[in-house]
GROMACS .gro file of C-alpha atoms in nm:
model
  108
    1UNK     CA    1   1.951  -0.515  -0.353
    2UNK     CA    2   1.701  -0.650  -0.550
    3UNK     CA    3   1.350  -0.510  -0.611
    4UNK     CA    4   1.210  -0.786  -0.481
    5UNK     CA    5   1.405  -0.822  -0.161
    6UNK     CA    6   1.327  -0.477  -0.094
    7UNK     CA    7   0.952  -0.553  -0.094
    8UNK     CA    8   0.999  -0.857   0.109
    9UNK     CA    9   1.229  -0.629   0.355
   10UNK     CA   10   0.908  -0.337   0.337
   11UNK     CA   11   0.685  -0.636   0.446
   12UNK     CA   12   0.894  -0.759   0.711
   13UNK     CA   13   0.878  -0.419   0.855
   14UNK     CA   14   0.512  -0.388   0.815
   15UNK     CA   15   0.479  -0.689   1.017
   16UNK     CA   16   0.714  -0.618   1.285
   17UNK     CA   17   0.561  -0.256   1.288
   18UNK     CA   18   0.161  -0.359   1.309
   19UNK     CA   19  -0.043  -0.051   1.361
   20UNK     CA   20   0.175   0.110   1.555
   21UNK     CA   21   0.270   0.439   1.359
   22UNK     CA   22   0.439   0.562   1.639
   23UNK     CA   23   0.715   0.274   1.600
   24UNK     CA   24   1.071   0.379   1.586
   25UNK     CA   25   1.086   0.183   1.257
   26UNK     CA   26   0.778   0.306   1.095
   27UNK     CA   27   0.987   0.582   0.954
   28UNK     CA   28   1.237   0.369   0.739
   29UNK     CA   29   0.892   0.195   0.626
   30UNK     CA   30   0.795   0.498   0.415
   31UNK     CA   31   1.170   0.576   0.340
   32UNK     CA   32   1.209   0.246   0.181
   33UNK     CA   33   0.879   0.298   0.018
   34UNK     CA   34   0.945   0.582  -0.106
   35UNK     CA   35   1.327   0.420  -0.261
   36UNK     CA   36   1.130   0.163  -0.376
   37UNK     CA   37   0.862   0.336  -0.583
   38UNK     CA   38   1.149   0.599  -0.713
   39UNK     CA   39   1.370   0.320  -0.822
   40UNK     CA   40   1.133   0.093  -0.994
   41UNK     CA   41   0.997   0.478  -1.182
   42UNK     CA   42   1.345   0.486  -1.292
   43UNK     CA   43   1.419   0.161  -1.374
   44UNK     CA   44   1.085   0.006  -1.481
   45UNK     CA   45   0.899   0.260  -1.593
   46UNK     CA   46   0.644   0.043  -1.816
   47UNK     CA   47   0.568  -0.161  -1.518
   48UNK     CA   48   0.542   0.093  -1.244
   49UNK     CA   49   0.211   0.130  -1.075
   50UNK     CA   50   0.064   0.421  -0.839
   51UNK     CA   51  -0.090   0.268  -0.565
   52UNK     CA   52  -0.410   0.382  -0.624
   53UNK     CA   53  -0.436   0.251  -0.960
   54UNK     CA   54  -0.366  -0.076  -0.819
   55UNK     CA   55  -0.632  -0.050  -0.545
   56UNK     CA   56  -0.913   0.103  -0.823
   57UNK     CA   57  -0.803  -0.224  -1.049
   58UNK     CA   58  -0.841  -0.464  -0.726
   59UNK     CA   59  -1.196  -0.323  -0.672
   60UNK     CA   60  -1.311  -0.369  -1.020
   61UNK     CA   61  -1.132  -0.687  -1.027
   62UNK     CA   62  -1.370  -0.802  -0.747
   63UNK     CA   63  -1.675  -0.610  -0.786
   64UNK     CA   64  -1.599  -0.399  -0.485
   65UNK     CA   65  -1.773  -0.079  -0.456
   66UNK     CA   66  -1.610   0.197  -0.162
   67UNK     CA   67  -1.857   0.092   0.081
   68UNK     CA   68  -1.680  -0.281   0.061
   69UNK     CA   69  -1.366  -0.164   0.186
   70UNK     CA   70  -1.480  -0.103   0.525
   71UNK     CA   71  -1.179  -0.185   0.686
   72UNK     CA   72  -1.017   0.040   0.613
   73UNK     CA   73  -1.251   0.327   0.707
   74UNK     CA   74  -1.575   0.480   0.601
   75UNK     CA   75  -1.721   0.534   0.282
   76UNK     CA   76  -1.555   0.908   0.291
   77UNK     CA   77  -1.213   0.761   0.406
   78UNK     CA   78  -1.206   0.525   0.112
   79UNK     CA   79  -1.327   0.811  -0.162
   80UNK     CA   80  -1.065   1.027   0.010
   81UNK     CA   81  -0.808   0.799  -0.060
   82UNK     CA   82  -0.948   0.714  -0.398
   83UNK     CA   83  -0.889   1.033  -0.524
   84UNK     CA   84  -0.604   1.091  -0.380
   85UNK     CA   85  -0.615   1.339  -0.038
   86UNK     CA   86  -0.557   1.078   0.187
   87UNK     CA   87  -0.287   0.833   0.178
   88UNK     CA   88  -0.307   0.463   0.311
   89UNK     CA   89  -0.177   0.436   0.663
   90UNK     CA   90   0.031   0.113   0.823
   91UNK     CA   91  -0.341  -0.058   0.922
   92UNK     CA   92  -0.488  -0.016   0.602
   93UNK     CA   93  -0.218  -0.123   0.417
   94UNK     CA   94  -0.249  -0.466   0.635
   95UNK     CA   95  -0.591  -0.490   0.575
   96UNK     CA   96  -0.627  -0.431   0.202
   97UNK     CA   97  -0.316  -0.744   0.161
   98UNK     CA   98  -0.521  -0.933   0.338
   99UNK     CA   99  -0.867  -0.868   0.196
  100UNK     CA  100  -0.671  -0.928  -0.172
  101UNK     CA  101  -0.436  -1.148  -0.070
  102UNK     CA  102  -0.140  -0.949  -0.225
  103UNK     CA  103   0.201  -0.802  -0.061
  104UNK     CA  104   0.120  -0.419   0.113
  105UNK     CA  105   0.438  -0.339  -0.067
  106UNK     CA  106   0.166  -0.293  -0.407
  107UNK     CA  107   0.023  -0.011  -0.226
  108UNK     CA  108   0.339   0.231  -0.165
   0.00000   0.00000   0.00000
């Protein structure tokens, strides 16, 4: 399967799956995500991005300071996941593709 169908697949399931975390699916969501990441590591290592990295660009990118990202939580929620101790969950992910327009996949 390509990489690219994968992601499509990944945002299928996002949609299907909402905000509910507790969805029986929600599971192969982060095991795909976590497939996907390893594979492109493997395969495309000089393209790979941590999802982070992609959000900190997409800030800049936009002049967005962690206070502008109040969907997805508080000024502490954001820094927290900013540096790394808290990871995006299935509503945040929606939210930040929407705010920047791009596929949630970017943020696995």
């Amino acid at each position: 399967m390509h990489v690219i169908t994968r992601k499509r697949l990944i945002d299928e399931l996002i949609d299907k799956i909402g905000e509910d975390e507790t969805h029986p699916l929600a599971s192969l969501m982060e095991i795909l995500g976590t497939l996907i990441e390893n594979y492109e590591n493997q395969h495309f290592p000089e393209t790979a991005s941590d999802p982070i990295g992609v959000l900190k660009f997409l800030m800049d990118e936009h002049g967005l300071k962690q206070s502008d990202l109040s969907e997805i939580g508080s000024q502490g929620v954001v820094s927290e996941v900013l540096n790394g101790k808290r990871e995006l969950n299935v509503r945040q992910l929606k939210a930040l593709s929407r705010r920047f327009n791009v596929s949630p996949a970017v943020f696995l």
